[in-house]
Coordinates of C-alpha atoms in Angstrom, one line a residue:
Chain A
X195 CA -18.1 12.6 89.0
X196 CA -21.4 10.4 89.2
X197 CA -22.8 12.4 86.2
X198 CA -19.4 11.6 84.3
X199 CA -20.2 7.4 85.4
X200 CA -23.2 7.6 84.2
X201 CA -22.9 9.5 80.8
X202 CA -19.8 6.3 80.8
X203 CA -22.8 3.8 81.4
X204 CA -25.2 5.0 79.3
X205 CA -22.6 5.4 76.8
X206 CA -21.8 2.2 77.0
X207 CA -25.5 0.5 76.8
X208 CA -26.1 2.3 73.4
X209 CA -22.6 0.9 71.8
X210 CA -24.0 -2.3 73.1
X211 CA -27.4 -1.9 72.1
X212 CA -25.7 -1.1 68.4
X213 CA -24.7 -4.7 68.3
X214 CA -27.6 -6.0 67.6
X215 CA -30.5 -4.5 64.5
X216 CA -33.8 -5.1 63.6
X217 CA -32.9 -7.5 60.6
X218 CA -36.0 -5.9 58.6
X219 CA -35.9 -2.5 59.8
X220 CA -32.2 -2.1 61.2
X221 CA -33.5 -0.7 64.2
X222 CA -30.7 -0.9 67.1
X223 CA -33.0 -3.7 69.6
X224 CA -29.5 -4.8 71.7
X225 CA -28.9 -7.7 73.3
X226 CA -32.0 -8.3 75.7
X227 CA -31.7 -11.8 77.2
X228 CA -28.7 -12.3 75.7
X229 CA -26.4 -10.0 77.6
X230 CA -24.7 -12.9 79.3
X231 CA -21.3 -13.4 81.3
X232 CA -19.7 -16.3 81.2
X233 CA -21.2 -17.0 84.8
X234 CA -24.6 -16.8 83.3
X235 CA -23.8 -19.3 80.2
X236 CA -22.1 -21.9 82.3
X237 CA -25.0 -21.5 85.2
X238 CA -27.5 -22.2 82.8
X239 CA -29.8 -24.6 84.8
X240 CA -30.8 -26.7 81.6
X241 CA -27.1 -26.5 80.4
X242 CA -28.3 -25.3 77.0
X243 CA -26.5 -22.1 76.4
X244 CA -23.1 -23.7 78.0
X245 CA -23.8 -26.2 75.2
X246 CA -24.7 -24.2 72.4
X247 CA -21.6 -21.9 73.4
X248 CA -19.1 -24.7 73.9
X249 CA -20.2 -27.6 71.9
X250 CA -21.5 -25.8 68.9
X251 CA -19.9 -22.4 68.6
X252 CA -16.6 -22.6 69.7
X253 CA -16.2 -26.5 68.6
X254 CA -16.8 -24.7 65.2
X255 CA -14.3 -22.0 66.3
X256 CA -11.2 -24.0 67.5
X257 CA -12.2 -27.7 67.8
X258 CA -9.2 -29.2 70.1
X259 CA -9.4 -26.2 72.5
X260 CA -13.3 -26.5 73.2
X261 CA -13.0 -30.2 73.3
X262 CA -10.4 -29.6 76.2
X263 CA -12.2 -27.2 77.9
X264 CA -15.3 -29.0 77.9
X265 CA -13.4 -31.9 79.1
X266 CA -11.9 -29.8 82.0
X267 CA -15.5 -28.6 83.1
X268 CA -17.0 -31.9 83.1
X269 CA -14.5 -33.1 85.8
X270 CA -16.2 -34.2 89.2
X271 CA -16.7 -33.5 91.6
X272 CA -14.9 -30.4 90.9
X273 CA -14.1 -29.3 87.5
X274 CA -10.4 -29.0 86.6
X275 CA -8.5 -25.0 86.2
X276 CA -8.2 -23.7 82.9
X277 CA -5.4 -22.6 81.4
X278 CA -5.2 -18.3 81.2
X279 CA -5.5 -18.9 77.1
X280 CA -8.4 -20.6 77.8
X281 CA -10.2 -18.4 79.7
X282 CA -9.3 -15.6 77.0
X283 CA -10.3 -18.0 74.5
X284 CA -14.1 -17.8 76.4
X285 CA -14.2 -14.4 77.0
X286 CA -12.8 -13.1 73.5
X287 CA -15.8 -15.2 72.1
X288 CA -18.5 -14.3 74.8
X289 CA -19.9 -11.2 73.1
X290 CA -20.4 -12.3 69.3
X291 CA -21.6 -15.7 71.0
X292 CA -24.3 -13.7 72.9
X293 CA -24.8 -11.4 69.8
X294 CA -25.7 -14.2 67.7
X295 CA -28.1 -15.5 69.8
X296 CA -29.9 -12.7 70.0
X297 CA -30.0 -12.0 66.0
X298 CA -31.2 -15.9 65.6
X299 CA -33.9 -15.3 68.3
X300 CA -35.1 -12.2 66.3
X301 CA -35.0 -14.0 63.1
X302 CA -37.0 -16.9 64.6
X303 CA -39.2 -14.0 65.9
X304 CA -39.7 -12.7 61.9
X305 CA -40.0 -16.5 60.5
X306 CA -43.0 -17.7 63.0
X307 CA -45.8 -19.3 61.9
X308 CA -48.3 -16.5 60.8
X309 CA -45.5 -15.2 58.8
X310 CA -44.8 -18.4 57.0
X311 CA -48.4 -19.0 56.2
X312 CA -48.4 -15.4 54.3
X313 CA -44.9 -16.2 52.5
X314 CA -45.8 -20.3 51.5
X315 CA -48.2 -18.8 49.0
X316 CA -45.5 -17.6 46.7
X317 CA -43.5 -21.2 46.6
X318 CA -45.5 -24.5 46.3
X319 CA -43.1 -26.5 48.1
X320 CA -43.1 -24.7 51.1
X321 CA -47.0 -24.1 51.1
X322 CA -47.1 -28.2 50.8
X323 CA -44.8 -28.8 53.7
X324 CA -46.4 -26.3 56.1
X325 CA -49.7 -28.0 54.7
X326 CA -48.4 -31.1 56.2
X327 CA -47.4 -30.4 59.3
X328 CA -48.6 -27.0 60.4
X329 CA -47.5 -23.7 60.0
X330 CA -46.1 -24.0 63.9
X331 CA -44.6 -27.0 64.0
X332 CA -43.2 -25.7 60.6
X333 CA -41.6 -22.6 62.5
X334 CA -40.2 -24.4 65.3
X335 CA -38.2 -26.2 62.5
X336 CA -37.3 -23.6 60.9
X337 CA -36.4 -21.8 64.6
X338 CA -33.9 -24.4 65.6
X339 CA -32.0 -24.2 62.5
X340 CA -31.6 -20.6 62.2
X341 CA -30.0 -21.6 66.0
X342 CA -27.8 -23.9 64.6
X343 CA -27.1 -21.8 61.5
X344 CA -26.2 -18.4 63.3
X345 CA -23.9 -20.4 65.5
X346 CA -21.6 -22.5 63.0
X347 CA -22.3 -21.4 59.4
X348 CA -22.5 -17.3 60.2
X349 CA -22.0 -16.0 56.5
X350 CA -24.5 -18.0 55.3
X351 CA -26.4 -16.8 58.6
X352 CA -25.9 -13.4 57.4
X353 CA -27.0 -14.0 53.9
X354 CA -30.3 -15.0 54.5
X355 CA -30.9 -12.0 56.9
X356 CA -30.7 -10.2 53.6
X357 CA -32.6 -12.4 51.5
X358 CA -35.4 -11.9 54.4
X359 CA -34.9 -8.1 54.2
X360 CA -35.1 -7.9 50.4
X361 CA -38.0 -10.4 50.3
X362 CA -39.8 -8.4 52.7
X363 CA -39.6 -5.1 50.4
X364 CA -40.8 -7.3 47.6
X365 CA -43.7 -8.3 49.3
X366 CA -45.3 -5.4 51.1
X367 CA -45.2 -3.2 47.6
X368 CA -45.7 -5.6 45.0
X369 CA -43.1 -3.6 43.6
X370 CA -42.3 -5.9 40.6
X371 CA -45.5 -6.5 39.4
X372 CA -45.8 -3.0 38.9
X373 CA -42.6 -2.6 37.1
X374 CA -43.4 -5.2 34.4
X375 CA -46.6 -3.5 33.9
X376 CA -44.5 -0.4 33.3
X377 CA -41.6 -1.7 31.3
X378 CA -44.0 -3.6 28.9
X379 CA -46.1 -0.5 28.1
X380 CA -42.7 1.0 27.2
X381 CA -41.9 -1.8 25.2
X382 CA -45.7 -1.2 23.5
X383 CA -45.2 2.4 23.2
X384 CA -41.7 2.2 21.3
X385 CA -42.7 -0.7 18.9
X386 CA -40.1 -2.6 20.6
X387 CA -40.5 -6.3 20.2
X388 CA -38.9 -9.4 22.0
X389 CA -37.4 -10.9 19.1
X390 CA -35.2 -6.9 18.6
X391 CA -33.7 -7.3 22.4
X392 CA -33.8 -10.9 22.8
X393 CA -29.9 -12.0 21.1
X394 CA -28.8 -9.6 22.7
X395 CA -30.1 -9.7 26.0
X396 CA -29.5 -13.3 26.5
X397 CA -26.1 -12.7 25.7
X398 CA -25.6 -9.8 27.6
X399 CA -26.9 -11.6 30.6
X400 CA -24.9 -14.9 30.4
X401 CA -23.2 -15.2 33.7
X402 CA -24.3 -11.3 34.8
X403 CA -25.3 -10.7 38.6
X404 CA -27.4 -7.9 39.4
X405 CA -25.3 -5.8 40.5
X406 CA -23.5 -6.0 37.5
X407 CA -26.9 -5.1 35.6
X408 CA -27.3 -2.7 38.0
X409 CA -24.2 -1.0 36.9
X410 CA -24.8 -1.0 33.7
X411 CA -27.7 0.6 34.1
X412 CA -26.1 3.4 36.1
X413 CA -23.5 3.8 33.8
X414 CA -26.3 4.1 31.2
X415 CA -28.3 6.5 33.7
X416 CA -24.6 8.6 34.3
X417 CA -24.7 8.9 30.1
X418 CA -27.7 11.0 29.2
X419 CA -27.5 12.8 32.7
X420 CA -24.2 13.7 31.0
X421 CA -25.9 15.4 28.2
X422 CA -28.5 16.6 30.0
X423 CA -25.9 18.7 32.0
X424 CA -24.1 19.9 29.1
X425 CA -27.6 20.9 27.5
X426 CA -28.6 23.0 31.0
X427 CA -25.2 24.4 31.1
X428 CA -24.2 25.4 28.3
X429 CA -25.7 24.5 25.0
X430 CA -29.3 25.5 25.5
X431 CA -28.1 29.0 27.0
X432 CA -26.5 29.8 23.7
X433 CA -29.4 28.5 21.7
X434 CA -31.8 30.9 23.6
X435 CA -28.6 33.7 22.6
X436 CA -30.1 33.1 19.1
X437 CA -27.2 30.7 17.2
X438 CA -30.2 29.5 15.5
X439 CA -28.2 26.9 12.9
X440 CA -25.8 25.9 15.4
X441 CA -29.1 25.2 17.7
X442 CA -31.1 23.5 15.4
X443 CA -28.3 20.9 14.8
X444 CA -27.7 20.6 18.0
X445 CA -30.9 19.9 19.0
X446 CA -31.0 17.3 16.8
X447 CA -28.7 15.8 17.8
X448 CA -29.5 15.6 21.4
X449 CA -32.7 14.1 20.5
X450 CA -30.8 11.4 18.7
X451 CA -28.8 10.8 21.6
X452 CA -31.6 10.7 23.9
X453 CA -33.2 8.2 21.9
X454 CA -30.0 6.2 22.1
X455 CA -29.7 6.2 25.9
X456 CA -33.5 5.7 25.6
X457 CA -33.2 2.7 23.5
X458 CA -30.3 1.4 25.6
X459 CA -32.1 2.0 29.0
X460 CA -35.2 -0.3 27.2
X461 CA -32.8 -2.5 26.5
X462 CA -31.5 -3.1 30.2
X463 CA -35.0 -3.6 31.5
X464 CA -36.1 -5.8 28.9
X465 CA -33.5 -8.1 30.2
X466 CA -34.8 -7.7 33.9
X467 CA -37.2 -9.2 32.7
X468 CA -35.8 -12.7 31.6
X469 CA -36.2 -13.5 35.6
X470 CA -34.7 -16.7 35.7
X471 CA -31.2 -15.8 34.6
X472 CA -30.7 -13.3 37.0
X473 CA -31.9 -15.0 39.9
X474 CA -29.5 -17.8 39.1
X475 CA -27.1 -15.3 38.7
X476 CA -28.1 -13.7 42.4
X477 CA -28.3 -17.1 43.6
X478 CA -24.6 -18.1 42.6
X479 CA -23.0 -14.5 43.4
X480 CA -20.9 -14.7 46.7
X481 CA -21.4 -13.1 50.3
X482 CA -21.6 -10.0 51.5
X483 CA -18.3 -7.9 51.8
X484 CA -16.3 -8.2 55.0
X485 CA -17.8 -11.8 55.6
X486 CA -15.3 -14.5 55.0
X487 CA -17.2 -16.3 52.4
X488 CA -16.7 -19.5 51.5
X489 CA -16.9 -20.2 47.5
X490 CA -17.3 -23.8 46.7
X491 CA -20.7 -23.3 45.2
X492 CA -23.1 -26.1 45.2
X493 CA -26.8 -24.4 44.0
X494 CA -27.3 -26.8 41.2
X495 CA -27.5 -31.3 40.2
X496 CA -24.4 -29.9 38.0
X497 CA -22.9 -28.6 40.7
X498 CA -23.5 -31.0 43.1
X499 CA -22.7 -33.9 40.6
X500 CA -18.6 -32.6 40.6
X501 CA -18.8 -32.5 44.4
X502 CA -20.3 -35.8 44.6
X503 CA -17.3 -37.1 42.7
X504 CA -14.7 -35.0 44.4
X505 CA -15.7 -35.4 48.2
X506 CA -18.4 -39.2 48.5
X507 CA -16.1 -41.5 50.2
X508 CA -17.0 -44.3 47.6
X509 CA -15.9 -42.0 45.2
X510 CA -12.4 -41.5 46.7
X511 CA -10.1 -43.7 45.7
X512 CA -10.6 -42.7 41.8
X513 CA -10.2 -39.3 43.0
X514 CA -7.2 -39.7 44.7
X515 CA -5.4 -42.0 41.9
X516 CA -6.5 -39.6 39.2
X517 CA -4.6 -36.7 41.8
X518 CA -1.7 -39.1 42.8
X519 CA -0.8 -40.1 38.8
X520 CA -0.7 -36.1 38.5
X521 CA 1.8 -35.7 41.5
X522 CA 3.5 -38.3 40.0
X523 CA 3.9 -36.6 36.6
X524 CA 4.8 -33.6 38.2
X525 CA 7.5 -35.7 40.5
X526 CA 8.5 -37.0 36.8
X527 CA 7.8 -40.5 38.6
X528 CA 4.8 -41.2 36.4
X529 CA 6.7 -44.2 34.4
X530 CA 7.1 -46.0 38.0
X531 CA 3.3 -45.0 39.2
X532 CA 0.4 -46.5 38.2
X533 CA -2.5 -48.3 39.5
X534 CA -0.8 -51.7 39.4
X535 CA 3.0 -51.0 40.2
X536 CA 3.7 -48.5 43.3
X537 CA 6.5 -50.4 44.8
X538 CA 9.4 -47.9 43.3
X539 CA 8.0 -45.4 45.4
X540 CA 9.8 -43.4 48.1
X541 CA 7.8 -43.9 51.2
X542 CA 8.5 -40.2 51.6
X543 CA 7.0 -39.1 48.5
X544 CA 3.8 -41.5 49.2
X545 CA 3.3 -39.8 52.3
X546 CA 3.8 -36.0 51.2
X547 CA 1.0 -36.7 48.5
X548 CA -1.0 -38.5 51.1
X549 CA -1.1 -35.4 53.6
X550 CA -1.4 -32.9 50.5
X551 CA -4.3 -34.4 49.0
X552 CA -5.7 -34.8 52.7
X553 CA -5.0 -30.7 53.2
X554 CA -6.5 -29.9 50.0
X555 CA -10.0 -31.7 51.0
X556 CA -10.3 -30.1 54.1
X557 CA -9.5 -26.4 52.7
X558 CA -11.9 -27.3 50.1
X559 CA -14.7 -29.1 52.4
X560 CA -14.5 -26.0 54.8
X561 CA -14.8 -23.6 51.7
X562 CA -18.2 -25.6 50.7
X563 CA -21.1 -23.4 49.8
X564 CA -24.4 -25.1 49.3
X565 CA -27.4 -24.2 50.2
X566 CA -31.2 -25.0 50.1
X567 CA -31.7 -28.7 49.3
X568 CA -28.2 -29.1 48.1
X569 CA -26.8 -28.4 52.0
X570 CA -28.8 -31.2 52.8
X571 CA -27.4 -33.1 50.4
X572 CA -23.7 -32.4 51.1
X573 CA -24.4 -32.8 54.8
X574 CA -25.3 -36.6 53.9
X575 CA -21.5 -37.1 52.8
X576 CA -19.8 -35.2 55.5
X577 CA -21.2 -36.9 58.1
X578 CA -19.2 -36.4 61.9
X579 CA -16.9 -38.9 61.4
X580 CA -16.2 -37.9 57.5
X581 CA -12.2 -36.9 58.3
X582 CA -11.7 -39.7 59.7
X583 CA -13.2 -41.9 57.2
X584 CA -11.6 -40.4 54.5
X585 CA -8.0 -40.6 55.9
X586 CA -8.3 -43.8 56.7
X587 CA -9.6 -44.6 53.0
X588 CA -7.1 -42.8 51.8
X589 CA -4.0 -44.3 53.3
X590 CA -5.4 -47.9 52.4
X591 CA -5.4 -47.2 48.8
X592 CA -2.7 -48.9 47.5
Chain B
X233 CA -43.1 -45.7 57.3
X234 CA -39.7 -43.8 58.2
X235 CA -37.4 -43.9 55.2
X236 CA -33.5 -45.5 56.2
X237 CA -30.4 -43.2 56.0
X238 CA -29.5 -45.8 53.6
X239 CA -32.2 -45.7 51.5
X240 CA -32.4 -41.6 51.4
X241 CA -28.8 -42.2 50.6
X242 CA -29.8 -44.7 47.3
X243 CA -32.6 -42.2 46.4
X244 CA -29.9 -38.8 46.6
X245 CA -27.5 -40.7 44.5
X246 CA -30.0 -41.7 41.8
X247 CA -30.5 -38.2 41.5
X248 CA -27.4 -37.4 41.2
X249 CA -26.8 -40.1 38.0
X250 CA -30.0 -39.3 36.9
X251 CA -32.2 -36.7 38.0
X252 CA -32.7 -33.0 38.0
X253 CA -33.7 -30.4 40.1
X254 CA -37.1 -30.6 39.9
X255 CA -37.7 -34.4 40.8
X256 CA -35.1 -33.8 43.4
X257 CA -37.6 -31.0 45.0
X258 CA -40.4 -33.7 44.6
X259 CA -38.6 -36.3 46.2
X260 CA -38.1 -34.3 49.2
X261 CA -42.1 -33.1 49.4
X262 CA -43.5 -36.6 48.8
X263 CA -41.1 -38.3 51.4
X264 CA -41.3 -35.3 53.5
X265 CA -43.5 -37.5 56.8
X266 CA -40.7 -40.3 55.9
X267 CA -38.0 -38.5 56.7
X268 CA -36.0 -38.7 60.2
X269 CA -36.9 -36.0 61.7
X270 CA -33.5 -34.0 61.9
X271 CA -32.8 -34.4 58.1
X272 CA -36.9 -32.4 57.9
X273 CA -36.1 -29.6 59.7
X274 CA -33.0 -29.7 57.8
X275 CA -35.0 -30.0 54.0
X276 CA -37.6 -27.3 55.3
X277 CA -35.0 -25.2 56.1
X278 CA -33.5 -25.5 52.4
X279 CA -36.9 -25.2 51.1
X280 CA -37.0 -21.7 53.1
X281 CA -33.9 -20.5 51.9
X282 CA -34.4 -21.3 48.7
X283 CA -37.8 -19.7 48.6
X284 CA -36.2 -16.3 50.6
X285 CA -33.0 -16.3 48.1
X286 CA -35.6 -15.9 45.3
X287 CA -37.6 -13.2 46.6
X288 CA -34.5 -11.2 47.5
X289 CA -33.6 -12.1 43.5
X290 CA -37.0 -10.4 42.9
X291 CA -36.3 -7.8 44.9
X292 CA -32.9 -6.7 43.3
X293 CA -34.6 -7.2 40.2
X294 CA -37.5 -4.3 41.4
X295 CA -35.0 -2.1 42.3
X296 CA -33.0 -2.5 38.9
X297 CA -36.6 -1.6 37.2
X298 CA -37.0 1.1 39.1
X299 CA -33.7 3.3 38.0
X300 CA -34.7 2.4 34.7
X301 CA -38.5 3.9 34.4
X302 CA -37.1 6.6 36.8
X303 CA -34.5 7.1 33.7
X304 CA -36.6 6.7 30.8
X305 CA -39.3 9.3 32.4
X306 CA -36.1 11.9 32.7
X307 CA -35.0 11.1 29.2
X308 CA -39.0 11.6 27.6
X309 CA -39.1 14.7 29.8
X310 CA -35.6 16.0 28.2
X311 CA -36.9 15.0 25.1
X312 CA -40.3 16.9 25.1
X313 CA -38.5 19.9 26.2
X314 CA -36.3 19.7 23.1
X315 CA -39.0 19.5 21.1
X316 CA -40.9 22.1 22.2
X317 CA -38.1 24.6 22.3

């Protein structure tokens, strides 16, 4: 019986321990200091995990509920009951709370200051900043965001474990330095020149993600393994039989095919090598499956120039008559609405395009996906109180 | 001296009339010290990301290389073995 509990246990500690990888070498580390009940976050001497759980994570998670609870705890001298859903509410989010902290605290682990100092070299920007102020103070930034980051904003969390994975492989082989080396003598050795590939590759690349070059190159890769096959199979068997005609045709032909796959695999990796276009086209691609990813893009001045114009309070009340005068049309009210004359409204209508216009924003500010300097920037227009502000610009707009 | 919200405001919308990304990047860098100090660990952080989301590019980029030459060696060998037949 004992044995049968502790098989149970131990059992148990490896699922847990699953929970949590290695972000680099997706090692199973567990939870370590993490593994907290929701005695241990609320007993928290500096009240820092009861904060980061309530006020940060679940705030994110279900805004009214956390605000209530946090109001209930808060009540002295002794805190007020909560209600059964919200203790589930706690519990039910405990575990990918404590799982969280845990992958942030190994990330800030990867991202510390010796680390920083070996990756600044390959980006001016960051090697001026960490100039500036130090490669520590730099990491203890960069620590207390990942915080922040794991807890509110967990796809784009998740993405940049895997930007830190792949960067790592890039850097420990000097894999792509290599490659071009390769690729070029290829280029050299088949009198290939850029100006043959170039139409072609630029417009073969024009809005193509990796993966999507990736493919291709399978599907390249899949096409001479094809012939090769056949050739191992079948052809070359009745060749050595002594069809000598049959052969020799064959064979040439197989050698012009493999020239054609060899031309078309060339081809492919010429383009790798126009770097720009596909990193803009990594950059821009979405989220990893089974995250829920959000998909208003913002990685460029083009791109933050339509949100600009779409979500900057000052820039709302053209928005919202350029969206009303639609309603309108689509109402078949557009003679009786425009800017000057909105009296023949119905006060019904008014308000359904009021609250629609409100509802599309917020599905579309809670879709937003910038990052780098562009989160910065967007997180200058939605300040705390940006709901707020925009409904009541909204509803003043005559 | 510690830039205002308001005036990192004026400077971020000039850009966005104006600028591109690359004077956008400077602005941040030169005015890093001037900065409140929440909105730099909140530009380093972009800076980071940025940098990381570049080197995973690389990365995927390697790895595409990498089935290539491994393609174009099988091909050659296939080739030579034709040819020698």
């Amino acid at each position: 019986m004992e044995d049968a509990y502790r098989m149970r246990e131990r059992h148990e500690e490896l699922k847990k321990r699953e929970k949590v990888k290695h972000p680099i070498s997706g090692e199973a580390v567990g939870l370590g200091t993490h593994d907290r009940s929701l005695n241990d976050i609320f007993s928290d001497r500096r009240g820092r995990e009861a904060d980061l759980f309530l006020n940060l994570y679940l705030h994110k998670k279900n805004p009214t509920m956390a605000k209530e609870i946090a109001r209930k705890r808060a009540i002295e001298p002794k805190p007020e009951v909560l209600l059964e859903a919200e203790e589930k509410f706690l519990e039910d989010n405990r575990e990918s709370f404590n799982v969280l902290r845990a992958e942030s605290d190994l990330m800030r682990d990867l991202l510390n200051g010796e680390q920083l100092i070996r990756m600044k070299r390959s980006d001016k920007d960051v090697d001026e900043i960490v100039g500036m102020i130090g490669a520590d103070s730099a990491a203890a930034f960069l620590g207390d965001q990942l915080e922040e980051l794991a807890l509110t904003a967990e796809p784009r969390f998740r993405r940049l474990i895997d930007s830190l994975k792949a960067a790592d492989e890039v850097q420990s082989g000097k894999v792509a330095e290599r490659n071009e080396k390769r690729i070029s003598q290829y280029l050299v050795k088949y009198g290939i020149t850029k100006e043959q590939y170039e139409e072609a590759t630029v417009e073969g690349l024009a809005g193509a993600t990796p993966q999507r070059l990736a493919e291709l190159t399978k599907k390249q890769l899949s096409g001479w393994r094809s012939a090769l096959d056949f050739v191992s199979f079948g052809r070359v068997s009745k060749w050595r039989a002594g069809n000598l005609y049959n052969t020799l045709a064959e064979r040439e032909r197989l050698l012009e095919e493999a020239d054609g796959h060899l031309g078309s695999v060339i081809k492919v990796l010429h383009g790798t090598l126009s770097r720009d276009e596909i990193k803009r086209a990594y950059q821009n691609q979405g989220f990893a499956e089974g995250t829920q990813a959000p998909s208003y893009t913002v990685m460029s001045i083009q791109d933050y120039r339509r949100f600009h114009k779409e979500f900057h309070l000052d820039k709302i009340e053209e928005d919202f008559k350029r969206y009303r005068a639609q309603e309108a049309r689509k109402l078949g009210r557009g003679k009786y609405w425009n800017d000057d004359d909105t009296t023949n409204l119905l006060d019904r209508q008014k308000e359904k395009i009021v609250n629609t216009y409100l509802k599309d924003k917020k599905t579309k500010k809670e879709r937003e996906n910038a990052r780098g300097l562009f989160k910065v920037m967007t997180d200058e227009i939605f300040t705390a109180t940006y709901d707020t502000d925009l409904e009541t610009k909204v509803n003043s707009i005559n | 001296m510690a830039m205002t919200t308001q005036q990192i405001h004026t400077e971020i919308n000039r850009f966005v009339e104006t600028g591109n990304e690359e004077q956008l990047r400077e602005f941040f860098v030169k005015n890093f010290k001037s900065l409140p100090e929440a909105m730099q660990k909140k530009v380093f952080f972009g800076f980071v990301e940025e940098m990381l989301e570049r080197q995973a590019a690389e990365a995927e980029i390697a790895k595409i290389q990498e089935l290539g030459i491994k393609a174009l060696e099988e091909i050659e060998a296939f080739k030579a073995s034709l040819q020698k037949a």
